[in-house]
mmCIF file of C-alpha atoms in Angstrom:
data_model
loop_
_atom_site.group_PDB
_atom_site.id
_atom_site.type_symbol
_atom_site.label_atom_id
_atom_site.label_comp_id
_atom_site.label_asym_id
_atom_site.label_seq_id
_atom_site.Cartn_x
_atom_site.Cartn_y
_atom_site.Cartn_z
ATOM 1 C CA UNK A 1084 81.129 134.816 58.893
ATOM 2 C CA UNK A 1085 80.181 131.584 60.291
ATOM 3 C CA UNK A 1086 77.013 130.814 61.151
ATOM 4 C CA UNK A 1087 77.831 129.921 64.833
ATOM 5 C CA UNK A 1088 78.837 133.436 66.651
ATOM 6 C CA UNK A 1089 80.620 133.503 70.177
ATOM 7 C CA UNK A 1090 79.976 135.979 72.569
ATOM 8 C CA UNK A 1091 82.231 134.468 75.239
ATOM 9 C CA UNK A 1092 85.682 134.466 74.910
ATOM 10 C CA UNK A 1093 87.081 130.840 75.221
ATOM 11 C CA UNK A 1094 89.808 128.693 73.584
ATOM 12 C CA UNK A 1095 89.341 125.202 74.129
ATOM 13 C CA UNK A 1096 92.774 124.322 72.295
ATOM 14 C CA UNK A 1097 94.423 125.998 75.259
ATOM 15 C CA UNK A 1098 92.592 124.421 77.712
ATOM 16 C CA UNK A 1099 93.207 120.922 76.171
ATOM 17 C CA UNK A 1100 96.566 121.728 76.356
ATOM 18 C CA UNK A 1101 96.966 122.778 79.466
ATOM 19 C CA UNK A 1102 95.455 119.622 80.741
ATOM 20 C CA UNK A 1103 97.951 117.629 78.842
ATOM 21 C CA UNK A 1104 100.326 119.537 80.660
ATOM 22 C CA UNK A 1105 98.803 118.760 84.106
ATOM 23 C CA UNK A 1106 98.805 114.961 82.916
ATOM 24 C CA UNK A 1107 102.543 115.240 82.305
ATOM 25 C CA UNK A 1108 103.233 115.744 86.150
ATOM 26 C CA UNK A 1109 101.090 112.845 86.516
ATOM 27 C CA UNK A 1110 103.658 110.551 84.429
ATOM 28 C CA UNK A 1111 106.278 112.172 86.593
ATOM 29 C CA UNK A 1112 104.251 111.561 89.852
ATOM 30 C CA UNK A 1113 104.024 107.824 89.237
ATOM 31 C CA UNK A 1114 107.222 107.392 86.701
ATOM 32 C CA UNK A 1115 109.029 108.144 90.289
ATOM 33 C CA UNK A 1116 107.185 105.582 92.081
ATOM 34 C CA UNK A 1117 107.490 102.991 88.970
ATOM 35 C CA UNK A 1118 111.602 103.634 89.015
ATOM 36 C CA UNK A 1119 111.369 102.765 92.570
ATOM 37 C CA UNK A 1120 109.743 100.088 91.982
ATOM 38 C CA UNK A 1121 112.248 99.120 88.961
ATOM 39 C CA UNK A 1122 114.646 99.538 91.675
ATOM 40 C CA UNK A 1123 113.709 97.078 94.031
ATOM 41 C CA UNK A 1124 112.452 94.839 91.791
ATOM 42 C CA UNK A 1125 115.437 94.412 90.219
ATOM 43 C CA UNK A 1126 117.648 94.064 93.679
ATOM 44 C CA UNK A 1127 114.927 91.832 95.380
ATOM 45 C CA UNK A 1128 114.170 89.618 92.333
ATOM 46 C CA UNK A 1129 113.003 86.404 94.208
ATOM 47 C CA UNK A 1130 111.402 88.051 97.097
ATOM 48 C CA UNK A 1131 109.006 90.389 94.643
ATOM 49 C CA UNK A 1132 108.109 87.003 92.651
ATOM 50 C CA UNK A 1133 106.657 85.387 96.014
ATOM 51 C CA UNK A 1134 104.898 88.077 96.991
ATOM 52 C CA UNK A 1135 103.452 88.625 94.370
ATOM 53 C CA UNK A 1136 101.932 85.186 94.403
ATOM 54 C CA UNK A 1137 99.605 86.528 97.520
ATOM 55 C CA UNK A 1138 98.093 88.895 95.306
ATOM 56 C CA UNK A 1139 94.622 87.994 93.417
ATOM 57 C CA UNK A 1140 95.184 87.812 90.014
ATOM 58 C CA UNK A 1141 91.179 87.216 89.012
ATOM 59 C CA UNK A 1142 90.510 90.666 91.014
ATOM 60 C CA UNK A 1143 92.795 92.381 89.398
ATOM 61 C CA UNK A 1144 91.879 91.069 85.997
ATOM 62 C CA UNK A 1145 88.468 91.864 86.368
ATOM 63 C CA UNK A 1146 89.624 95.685 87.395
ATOM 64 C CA UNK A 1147 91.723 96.026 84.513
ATOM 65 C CA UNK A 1148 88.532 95.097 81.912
ATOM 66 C CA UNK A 1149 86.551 97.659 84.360
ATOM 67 C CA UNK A 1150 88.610 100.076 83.852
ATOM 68 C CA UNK A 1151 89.325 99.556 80.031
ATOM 69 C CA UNK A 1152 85.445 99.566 79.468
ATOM 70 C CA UNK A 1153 85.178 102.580 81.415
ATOM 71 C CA UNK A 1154 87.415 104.305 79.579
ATOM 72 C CA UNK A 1155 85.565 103.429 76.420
ATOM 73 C CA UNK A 1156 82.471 104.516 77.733
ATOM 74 C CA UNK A 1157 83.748 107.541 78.586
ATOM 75 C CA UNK A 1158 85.149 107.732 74.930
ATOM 76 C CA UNK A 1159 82.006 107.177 73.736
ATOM 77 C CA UNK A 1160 79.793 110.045 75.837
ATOM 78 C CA UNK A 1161 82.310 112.591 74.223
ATOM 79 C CA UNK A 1162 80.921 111.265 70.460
ATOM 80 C CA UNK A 1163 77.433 111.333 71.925
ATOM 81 C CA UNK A 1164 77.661 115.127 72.804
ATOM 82 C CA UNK A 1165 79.578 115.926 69.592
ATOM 83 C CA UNK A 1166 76.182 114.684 67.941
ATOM 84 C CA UNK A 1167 73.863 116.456 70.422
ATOM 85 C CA UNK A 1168 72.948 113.381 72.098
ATOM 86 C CA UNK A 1169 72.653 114.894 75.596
ATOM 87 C CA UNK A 1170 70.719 111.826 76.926
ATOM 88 C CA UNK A 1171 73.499 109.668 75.579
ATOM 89 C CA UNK A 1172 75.602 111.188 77.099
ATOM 90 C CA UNK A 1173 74.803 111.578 80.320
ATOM 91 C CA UNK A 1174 73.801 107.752 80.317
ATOM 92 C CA UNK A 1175 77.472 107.128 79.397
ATOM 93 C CA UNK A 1176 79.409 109.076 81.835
ATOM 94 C CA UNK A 1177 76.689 107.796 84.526
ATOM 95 C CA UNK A 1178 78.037 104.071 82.950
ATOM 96 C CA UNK A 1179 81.847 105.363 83.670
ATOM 97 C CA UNK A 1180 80.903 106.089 87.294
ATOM 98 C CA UNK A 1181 79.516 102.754 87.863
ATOM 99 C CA UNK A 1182 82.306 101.236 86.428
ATOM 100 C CA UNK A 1183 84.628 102.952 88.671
ATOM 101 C CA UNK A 1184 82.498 102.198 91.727
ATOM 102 C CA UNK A 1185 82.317 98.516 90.845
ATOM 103 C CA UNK A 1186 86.584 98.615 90.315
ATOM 104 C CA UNK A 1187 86.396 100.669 94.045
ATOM 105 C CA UNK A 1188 84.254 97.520 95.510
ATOM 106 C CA UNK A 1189 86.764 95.240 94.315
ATOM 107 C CA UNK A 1190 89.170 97.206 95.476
ATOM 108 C CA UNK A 1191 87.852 96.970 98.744
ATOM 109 C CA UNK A 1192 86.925 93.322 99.090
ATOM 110 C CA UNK A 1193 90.726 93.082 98.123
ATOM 111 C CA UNK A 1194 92.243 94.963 100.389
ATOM 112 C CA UNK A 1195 90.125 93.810 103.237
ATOM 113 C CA UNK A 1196 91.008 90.429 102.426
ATOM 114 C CA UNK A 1197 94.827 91.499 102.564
ATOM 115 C CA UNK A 1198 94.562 92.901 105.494
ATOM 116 C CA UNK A 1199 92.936 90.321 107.026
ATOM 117 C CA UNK A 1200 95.741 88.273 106.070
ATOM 118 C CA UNK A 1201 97.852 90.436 108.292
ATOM 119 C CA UNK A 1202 99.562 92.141 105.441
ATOM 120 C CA UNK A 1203 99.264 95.817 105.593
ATOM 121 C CA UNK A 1204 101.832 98.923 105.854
ATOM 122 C CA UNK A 1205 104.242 98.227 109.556
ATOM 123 C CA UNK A 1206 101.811 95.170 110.400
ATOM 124 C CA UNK A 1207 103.822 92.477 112.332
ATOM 125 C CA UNK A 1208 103.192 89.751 109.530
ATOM 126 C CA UNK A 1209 104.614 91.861 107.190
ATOM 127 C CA UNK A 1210 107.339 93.024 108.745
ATOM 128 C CA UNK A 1211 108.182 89.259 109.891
ATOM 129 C CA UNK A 1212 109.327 88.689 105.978
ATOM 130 C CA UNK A 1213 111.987 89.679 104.392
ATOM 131 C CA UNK A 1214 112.910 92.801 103.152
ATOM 132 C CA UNK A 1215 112.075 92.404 99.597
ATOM 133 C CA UNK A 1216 108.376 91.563 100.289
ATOM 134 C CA UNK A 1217 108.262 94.314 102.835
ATOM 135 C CA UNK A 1218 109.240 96.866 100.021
ATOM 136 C CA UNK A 1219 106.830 94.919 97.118
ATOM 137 C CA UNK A 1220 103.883 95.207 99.598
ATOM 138 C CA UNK A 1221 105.124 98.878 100.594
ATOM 139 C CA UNK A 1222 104.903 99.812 96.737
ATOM 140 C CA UNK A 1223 101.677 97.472 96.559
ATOM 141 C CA UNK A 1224 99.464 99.603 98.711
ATOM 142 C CA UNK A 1225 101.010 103.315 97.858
ATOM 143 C CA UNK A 1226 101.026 102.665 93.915
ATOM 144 C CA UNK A 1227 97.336 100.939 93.957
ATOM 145 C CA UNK A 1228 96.625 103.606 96.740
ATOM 146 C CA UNK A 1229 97.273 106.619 95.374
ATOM 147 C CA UNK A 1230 95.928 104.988 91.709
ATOM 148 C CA UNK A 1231 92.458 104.676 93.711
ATOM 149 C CA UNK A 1232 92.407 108.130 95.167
ATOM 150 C CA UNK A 1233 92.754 109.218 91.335
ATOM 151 C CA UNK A 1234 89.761 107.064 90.721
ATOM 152 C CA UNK A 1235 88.198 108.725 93.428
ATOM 153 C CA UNK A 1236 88.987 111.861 91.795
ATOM 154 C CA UNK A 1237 87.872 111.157 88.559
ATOM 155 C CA UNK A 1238 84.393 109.942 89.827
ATOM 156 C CA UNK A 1239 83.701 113.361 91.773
ATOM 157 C CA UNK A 1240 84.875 115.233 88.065
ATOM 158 C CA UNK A 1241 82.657 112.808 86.156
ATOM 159 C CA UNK A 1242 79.721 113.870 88.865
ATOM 160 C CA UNK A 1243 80.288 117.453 88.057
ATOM 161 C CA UNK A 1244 80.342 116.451 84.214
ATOM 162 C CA UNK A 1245 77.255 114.903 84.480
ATOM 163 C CA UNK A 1246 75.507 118.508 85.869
ATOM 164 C CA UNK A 1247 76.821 119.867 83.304
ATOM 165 C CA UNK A 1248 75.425 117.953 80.453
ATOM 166 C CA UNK A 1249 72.333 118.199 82.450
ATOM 167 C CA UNK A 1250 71.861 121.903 82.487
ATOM 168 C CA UNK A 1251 73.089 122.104 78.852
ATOM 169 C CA UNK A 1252 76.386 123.714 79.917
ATOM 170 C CA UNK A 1253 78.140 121.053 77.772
ATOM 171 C CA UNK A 1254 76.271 120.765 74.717
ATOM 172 C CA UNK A 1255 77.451 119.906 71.203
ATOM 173 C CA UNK A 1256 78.932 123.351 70.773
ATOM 174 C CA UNK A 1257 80.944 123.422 73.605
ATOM 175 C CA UNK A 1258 82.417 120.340 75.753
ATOM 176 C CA UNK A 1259 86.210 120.676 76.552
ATOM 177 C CA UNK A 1260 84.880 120.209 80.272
ATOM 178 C CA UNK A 1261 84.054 116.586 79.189
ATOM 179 C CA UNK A 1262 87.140 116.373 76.990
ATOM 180 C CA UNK A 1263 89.234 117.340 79.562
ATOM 181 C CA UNK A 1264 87.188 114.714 82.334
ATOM 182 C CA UNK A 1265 87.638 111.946 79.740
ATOM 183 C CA UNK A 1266 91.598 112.830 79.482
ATOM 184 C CA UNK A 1267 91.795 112.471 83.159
ATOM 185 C CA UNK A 1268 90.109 109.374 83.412
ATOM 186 C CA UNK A 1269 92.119 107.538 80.785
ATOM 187 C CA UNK A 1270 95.060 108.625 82.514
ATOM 188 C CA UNK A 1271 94.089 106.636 85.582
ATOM 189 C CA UNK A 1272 93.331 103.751 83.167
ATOM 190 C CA UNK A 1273 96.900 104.302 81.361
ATOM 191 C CA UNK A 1274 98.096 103.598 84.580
ATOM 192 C CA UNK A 1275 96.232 100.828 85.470
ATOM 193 C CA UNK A 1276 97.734 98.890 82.507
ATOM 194 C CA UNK A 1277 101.280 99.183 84.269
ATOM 195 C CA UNK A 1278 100.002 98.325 87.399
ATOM 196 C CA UNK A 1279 98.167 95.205 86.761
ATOM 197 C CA UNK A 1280 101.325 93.524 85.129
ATOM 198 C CA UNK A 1281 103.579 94.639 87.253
ATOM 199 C CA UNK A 1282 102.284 93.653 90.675
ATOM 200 C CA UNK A 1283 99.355 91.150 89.535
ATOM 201 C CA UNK A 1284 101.696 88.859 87.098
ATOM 202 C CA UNK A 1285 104.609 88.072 88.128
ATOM 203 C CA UNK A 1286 105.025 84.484 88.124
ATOM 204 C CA UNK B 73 94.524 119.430 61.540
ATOM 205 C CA UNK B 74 93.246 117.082 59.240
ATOM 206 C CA UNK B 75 89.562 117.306 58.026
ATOM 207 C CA UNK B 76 87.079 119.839 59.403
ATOM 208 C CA UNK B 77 83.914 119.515 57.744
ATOM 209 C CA UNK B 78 82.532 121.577 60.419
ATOM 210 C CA UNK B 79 84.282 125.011 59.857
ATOM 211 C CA UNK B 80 81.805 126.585 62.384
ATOM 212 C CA UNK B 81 83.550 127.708 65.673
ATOM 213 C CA UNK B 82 86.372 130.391 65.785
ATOM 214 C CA UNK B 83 87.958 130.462 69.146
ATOM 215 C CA UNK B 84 91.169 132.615 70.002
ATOM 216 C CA UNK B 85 93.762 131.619 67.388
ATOM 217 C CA UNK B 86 92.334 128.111 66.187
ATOM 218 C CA UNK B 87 89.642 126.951 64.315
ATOM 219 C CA UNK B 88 88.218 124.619 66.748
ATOM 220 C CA UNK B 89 88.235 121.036 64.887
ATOM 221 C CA UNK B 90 85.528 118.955 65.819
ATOM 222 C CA UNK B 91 86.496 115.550 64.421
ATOM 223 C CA UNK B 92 83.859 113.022 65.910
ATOM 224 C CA UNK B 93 85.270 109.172 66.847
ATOM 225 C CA UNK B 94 82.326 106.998 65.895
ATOM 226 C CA UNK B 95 80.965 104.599 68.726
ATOM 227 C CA UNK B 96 82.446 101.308 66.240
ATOM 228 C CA UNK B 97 85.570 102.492 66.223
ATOM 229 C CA UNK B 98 85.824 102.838 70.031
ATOM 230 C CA UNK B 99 84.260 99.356 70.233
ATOM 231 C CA UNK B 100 87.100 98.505 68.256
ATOM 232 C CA UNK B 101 90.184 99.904 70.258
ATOM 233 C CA UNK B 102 88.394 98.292 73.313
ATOM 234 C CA UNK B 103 88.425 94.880 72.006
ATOM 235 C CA UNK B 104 91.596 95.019 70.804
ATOM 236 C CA UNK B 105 92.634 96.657 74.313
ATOM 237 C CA UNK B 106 91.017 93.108 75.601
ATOM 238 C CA UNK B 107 93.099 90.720 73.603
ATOM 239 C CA UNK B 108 96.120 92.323 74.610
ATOM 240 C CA UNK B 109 95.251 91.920 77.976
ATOM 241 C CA UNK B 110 94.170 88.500 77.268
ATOM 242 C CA UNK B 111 98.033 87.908 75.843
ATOM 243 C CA UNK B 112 99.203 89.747 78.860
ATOM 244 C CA UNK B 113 97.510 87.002 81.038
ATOM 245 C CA UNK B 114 98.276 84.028 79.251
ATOM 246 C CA UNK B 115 101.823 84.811 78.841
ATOM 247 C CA UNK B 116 102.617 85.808 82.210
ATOM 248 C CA UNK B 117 101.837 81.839 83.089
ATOM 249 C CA UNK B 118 104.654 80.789 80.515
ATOM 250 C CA UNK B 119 108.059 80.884 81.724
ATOM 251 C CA UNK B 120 110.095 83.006 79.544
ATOM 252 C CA UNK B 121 112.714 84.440 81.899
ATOM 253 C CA UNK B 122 113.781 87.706 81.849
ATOM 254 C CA UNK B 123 111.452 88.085 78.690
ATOM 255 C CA UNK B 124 108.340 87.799 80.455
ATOM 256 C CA UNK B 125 108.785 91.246 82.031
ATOM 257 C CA UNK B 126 110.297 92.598 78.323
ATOM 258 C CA UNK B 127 106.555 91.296 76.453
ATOM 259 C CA UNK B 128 104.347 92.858 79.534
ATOM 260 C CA UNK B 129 105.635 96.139 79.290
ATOM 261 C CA UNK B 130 106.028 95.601 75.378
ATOM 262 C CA UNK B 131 102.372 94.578 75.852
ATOM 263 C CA UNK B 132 101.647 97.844 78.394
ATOM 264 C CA UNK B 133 103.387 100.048 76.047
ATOM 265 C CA UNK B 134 100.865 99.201 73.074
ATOM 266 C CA UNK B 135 97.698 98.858 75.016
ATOM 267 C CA UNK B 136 98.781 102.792 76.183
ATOM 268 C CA UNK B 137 99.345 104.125 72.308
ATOM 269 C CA UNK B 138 95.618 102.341 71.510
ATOM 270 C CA UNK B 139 94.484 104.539 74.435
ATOM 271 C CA UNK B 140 96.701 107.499 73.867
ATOM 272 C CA UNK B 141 96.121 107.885 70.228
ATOM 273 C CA UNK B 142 92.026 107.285 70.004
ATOM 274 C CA UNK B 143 90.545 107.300 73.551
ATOM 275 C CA UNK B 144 92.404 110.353 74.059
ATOM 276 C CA UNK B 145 92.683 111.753 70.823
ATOM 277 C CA UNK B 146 95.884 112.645 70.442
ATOM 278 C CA UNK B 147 95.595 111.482 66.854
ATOM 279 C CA UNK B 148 93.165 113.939 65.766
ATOM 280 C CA UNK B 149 95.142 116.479 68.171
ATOM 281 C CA UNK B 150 97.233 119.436 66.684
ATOM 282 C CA UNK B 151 101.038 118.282 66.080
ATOM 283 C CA UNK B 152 102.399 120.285 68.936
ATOM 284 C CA UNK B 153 100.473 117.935 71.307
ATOM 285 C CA UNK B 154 102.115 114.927 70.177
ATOM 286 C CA UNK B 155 105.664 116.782 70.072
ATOM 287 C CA UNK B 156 105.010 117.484 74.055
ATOM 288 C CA UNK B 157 103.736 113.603 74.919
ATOM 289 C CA UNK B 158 107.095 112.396 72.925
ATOM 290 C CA UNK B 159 109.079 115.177 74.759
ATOM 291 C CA UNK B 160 107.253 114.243 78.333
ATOM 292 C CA UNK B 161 108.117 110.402 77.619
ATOM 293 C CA UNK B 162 111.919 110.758 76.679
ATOM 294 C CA UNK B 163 112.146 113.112 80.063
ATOM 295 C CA UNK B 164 110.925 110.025 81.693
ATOM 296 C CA UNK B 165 112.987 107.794 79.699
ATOM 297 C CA UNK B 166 116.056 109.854 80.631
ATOM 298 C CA UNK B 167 115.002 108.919 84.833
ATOM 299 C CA UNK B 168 114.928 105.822 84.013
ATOM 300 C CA UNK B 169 118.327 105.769 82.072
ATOM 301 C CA UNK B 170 120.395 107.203 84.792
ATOM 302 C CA UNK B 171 118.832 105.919 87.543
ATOM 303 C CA UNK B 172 119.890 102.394 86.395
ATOM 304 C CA UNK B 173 123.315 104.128 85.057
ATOM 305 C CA UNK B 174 123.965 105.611 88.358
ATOM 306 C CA UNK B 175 122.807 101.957 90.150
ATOM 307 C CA UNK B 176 124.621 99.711 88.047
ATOM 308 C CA UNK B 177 127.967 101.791 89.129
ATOM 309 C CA UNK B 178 127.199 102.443 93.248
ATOM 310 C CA UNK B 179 127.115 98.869 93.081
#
């Protein structure tokens, strides 16, 4: 036999798998709201290309290289444990959370400044424009919405993930936890990349 | 799956593959993920028509296989996972299809 010997039962195949599976409801989740989207988009043509204009493009650049980096970080701590490197590791998923609280801050400041603006979900700015911006700001807030609860998500898995490097419950022998952390948060990056052109760039 | 130079873990019904990304290679993917994004900047300011949405989700599509394949893996993942993504996407792909099918008619 092997020179490693399990006592606990475990198959970390199956659990990979299963939270492929879990992502796939994901891609449904938010392929519904991006067919929407496709919808309107395609209906209210000029009205989603000037409101679009009101959005920040630099802030949303500047998420979508947080969020990239973050995913690569969080890449990276999944090497470091494969190679025993618990202090590496923990450093890098500790990165990943900063990362994700810096794209939450930004998040915020934009927001704030939107709604400041007067533009937010029923407000009577908003619903003083025409339809077509009404339903690109409606989409605006759900889609980056429920894209920053995920975030919010992630971070409070990533927390957890960092315990349990800590108390060696993830170690080099065993760290589908992490694997299965990491897959989650590249989802929310994944869908990041359609966001940012889609509601950032249209010129 | 492919090389397993560590035959050390036996769970259930697989042995457990522990193929280890190295840190360049992820450096790698993420400036590549950066240029794209780069291009997907740039080009949105050139007026290309219709074709501007066409290249960003062109662009999307293969700054999502970069992250698919390595950041998540799926390369170095058994073939069944890939058969499910590829099965997953052309579900999605068949939304989209008839949604626009059934739109482009009710109109």
């Amino acid at each position: 036999m092997s020179s490693v010997t399990h006592q606990i039962h475990r198959d970390d195949y199956g659990s990979r798998m299963g939270m492929w599976l879990f992502l796939f409801t994901e891609l449904i989740l938010f392929g519904g709201m991006f067919i929407v989207y496709a919808v309107y988009r395609f209906i209210h043509q000029q009205d989603f290309h000037l409101a679009a204009q009101e959005l920040n493009t630099t802030i949303g650049l500047l998420n979508t290289i947080i969020l990239l980096t973050s995913s690569m970080t969080m890449a990276m701590s999944i090497t470091a444990i494969q190679k025993g490197n618990k202090k590496l590791a923990i450093a890098l998923v500790i990165i990943t959370i900063l990362f994700a609280f810096g794209f939450m801050v930004n998040k915020y400041f934009e927001w704030s400044a939107k709604i400041h603006h007067g533009i937010y979900p029923g407000s009577p700015d908003l619903l003083s424009k025409p339809e077509g911006q009404i339903l690109y700001f409606g989409l605006y807030y759900v889609m980056t919405g429920l894209h920053a609860l995920h975030v919010i998500i992630g971070v409070t898995i990533l927390v957890f993930n960092v315990v349990y490097l800590w108390t060696g419950h993830t170690n080099s022998n065993y760290f589908v936890k992490l694997e299965n952390a990491g897959l989650y948060w590249h989802l929310v990056d994944l869908i990041w990349i359609f966001l940012f052109p889609l509601f950032y760039l249209i010129h | 799956m492919t090389n397993s130079e560590q035959h050390t873990e036996h769970s259930e019904h697989h042995t457990e593959h522990k193929h280890i990304v190295e840190y360049g290679k992820y450096l790698f993917i993420w400036l590549g993920l950066l240029a794209l994004t780069g291009i997907t900047v740039s080009a949105a300011g050139i007026n290309l028509g219709n074709w501007t949405i066409v290249l960003a989700l062109v662009i999307a599509s293969v700054k999502s296989l970069l992250v698919l394949s390595i950041f998540m893996h799926l390369k170095f993942e058994d073939k069944v996972f890939k058969i499910f993504v590829w099965v997953a996407m052309l579900t999605f792909a068949i939304f989209i299809f008839f949604t626009f099918l059934d739109y482009s008619f009710i109109r």
